[in-house]
GROMACS .gro file of C-alpha atoms in nm:
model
  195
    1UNK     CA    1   2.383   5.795   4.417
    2UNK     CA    2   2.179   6.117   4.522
    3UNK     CA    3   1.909   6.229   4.355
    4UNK     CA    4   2.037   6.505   4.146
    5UNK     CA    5   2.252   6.232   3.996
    6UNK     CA    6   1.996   6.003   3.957
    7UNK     CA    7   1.781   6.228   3.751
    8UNK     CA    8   2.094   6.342   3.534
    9UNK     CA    9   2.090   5.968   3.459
   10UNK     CA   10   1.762   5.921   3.364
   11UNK     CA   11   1.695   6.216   3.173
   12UNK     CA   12   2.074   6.169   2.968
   13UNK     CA   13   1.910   5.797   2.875
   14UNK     CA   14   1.556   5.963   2.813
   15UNK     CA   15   1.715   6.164   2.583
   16UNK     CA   16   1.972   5.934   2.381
   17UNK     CA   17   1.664   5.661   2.355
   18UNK     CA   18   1.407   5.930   2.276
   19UNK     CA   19   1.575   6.011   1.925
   20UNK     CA   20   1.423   5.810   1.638
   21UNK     CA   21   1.663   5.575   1.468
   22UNK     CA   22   1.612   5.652   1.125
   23UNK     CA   23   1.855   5.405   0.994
   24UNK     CA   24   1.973   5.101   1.111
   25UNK     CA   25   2.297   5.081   0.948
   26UNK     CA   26   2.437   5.368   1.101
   27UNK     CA   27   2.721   5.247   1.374
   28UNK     CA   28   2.673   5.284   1.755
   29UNK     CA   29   2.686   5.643   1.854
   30UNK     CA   30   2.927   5.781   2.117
   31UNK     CA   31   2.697   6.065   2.189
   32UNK     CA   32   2.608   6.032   2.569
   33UNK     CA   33   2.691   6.273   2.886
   34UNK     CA   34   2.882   6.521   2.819
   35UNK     CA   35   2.837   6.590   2.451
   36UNK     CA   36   2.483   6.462   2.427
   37UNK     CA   37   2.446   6.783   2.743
   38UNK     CA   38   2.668   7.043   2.450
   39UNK     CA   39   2.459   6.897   2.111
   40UNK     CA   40   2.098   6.943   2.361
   41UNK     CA   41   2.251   7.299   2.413
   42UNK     CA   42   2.257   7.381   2.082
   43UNK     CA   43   1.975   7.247   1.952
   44UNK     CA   44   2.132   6.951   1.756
   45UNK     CA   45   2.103   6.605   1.744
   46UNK     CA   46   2.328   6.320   1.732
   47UNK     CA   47   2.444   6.273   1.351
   48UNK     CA   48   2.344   5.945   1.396
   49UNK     CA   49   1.963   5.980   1.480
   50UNK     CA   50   1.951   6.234   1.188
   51UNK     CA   51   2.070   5.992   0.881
   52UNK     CA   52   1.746   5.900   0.682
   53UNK     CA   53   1.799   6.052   0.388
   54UNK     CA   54   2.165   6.202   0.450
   55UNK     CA   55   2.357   6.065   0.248
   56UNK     CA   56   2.722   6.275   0.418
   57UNK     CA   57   2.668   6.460   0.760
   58UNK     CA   58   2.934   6.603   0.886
   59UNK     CA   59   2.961   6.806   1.226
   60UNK     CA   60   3.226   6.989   1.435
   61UNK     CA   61   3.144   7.153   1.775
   62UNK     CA   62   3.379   7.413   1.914
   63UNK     CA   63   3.300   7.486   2.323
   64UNK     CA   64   3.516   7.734   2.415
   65UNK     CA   65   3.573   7.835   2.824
   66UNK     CA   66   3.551   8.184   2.759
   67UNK     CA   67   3.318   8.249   2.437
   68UNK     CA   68   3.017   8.140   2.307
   69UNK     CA   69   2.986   7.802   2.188
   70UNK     CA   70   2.993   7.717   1.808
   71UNK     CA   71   2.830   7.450   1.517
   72UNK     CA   72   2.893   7.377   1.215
   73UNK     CA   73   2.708   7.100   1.012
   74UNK     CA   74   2.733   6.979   0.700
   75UNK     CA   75   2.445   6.746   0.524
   76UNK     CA   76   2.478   6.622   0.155
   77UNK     CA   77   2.109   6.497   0.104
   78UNK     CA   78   2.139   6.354  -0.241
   79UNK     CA   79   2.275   6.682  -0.453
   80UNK     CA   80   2.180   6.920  -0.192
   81UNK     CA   81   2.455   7.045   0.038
   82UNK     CA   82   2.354   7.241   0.324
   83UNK     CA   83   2.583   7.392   0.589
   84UNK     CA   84   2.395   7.504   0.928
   85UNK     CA   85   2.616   7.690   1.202
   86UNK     CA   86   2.514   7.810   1.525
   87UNK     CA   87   2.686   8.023   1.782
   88UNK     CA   88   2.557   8.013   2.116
   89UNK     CA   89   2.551   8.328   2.424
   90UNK     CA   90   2.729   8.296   2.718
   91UNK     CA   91   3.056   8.107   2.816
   92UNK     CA   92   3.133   7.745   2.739
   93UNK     CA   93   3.296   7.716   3.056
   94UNK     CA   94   3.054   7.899   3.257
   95UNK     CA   95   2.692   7.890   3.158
   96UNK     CA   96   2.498   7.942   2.783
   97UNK     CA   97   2.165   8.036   2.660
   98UNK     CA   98   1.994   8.025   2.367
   99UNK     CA   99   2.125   8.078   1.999
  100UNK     CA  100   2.306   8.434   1.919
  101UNK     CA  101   2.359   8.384   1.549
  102UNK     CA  102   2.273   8.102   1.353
  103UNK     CA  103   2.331   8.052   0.964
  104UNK     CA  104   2.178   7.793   0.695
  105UNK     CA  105   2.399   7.795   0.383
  106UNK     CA  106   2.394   7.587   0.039
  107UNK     CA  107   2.721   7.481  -0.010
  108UNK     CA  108   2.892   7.432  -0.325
  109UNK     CA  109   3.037   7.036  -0.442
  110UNK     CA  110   3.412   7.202  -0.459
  111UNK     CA  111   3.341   7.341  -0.114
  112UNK     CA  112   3.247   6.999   0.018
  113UNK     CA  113   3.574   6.868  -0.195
  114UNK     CA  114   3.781   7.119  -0.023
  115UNK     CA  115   3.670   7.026   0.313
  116UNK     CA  116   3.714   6.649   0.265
  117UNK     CA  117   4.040   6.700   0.126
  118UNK     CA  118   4.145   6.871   0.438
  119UNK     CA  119   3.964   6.556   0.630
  120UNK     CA  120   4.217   6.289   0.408
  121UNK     CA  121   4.507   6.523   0.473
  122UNK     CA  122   4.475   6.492   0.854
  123UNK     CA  123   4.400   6.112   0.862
  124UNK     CA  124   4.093   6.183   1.016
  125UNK     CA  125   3.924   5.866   1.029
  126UNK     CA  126   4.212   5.686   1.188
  127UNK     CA  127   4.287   5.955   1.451
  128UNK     CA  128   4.146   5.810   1.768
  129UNK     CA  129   3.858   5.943   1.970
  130UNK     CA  130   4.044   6.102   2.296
  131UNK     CA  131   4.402   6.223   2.293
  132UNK     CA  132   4.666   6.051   2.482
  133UNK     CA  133   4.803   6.379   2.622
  134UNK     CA  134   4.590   6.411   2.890
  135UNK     CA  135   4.541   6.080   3.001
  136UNK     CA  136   4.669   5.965   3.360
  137UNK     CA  137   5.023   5.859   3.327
  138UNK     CA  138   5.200   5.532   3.530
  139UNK     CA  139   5.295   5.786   3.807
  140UNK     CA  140   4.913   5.911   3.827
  141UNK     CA  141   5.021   6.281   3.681
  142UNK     CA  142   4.840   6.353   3.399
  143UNK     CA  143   4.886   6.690   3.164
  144UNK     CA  144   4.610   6.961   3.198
  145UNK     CA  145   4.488   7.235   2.994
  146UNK     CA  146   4.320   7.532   3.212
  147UNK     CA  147   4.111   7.727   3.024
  148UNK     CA  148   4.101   7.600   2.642
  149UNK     CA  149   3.856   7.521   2.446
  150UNK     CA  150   3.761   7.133   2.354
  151UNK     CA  151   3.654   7.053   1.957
  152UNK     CA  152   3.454   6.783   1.874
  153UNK     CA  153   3.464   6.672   1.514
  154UNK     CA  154   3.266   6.373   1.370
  155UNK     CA  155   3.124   6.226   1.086
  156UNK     CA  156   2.883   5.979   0.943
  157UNK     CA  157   2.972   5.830   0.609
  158UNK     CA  158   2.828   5.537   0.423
  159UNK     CA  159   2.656   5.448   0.758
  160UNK     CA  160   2.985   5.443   1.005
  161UNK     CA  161   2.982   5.724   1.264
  162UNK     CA  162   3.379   5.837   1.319
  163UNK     CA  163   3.395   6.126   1.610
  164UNK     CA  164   3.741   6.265   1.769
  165UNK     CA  165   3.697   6.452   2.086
  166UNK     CA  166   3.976   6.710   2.147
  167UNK     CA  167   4.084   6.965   2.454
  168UNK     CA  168   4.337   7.258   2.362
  169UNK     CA  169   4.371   7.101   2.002
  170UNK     CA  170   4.762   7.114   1.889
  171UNK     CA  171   4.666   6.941   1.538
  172UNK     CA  172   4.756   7.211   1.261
  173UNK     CA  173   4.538   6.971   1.052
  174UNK     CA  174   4.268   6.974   1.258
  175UNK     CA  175   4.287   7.375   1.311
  176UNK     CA  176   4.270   7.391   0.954
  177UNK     CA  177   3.972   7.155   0.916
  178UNK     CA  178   3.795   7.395   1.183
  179UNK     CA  179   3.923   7.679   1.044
  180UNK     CA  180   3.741   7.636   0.672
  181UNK     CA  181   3.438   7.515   0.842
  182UNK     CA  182   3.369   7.887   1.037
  183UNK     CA  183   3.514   8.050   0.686
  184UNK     CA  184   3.232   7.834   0.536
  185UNK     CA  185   2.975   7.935   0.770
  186UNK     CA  186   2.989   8.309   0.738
  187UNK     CA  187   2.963   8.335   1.128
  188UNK     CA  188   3.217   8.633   1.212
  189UNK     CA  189   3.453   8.461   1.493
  190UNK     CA  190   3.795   8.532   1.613
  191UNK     CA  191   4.041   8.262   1.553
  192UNK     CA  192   4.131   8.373   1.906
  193UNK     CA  193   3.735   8.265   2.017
  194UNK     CA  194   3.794   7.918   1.871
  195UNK     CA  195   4.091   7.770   2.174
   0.00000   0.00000   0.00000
């Protein structure tokens, strides 16, 4: 292993063992490499670490090749709802910097009903975490997407942590999901800047 390498190691288990563990109960996060790298980026933690006194936390990360990375978080804290977005300069696929636009927003207890409505609809907590599509095949081929954008939804609920990881999405449910969480956020972004 070089040393570059090495380092990127030891700082990625730094930095998933450096966040407190507020609650015990809360299942094993998957949040290491590459998405522990995006949620650093964008100033967020794991959902996970975050869970003292949440009693809902929701969280879907959009990281576009060509745009400008994008957050949206949802924590019910007892009868508080609050929605936090963040949209991030630069290119996902390229490099980013620092926060653009970034929006804290009380949400409503129909919005929240709306959104986990459109969670039931798409069978979201028994969709699995990668999609087949792009795994290697028998005859080592596998199925690429140049230039997409990958979404990364999760959730923590009555202390289990649920997270589906997908490149070039082709889920209308899972569009729509995304969808209503920008509407929610206020954060003006092209449909076209989410894939």
């Amino acid at each position: 292993m070089n040393v570059i390498g090495a380092t990127l190691l030891l700082s990625c288990c730094f930095a998933v063992n450096g966040f407190p563990q507020t609650q015990k109960k809360v299942e094993r996060s998957t949040d290491s490499g590459p998405r522990l790298d995006k949620l650093l980026k964008l100033s967020e933690l794991p959902l996970s670490s975050n869970q003292s006194a949440t009693n809902e936390a929701y969280r879907l990360v959009i990281w576009p090749t060509f745009y400008g990375p994008v957050s949206v978080r949802i924590e019910k804290k007892e009868n508080v709802i609050r929605l936090t977005a963040k949209k991030l300069r630069g290119a996902g696929g390229y490099e980013v910097w620092g926060i653009e636009n970034q929006k804290e927003i009380t949400l409503s207890q129909r919005q929240l009903q709306q959104f986990k409505r459109l969670l039931t609809a798409a069978n979201y907590t028994h969709m699995p975490i990668k999609d087949v599509r792009f795994e290697e095949r028998s005859d080592g081929t596998a199925l690429i997407c140049l230039d997409g954008a990958e979404w990364i939804l999760e959730q923590v609920v009555d202390g289990k942590h649920h997270v589906v990881e997908r490149y070039c999405p082709e889920d209308v449910k899972l569009h729509k999901i995304g969808f209503l969480l920008v509407k929610l956020s206020t954060l003006k972004i092209p449909k076209a800047e989410l894939f």
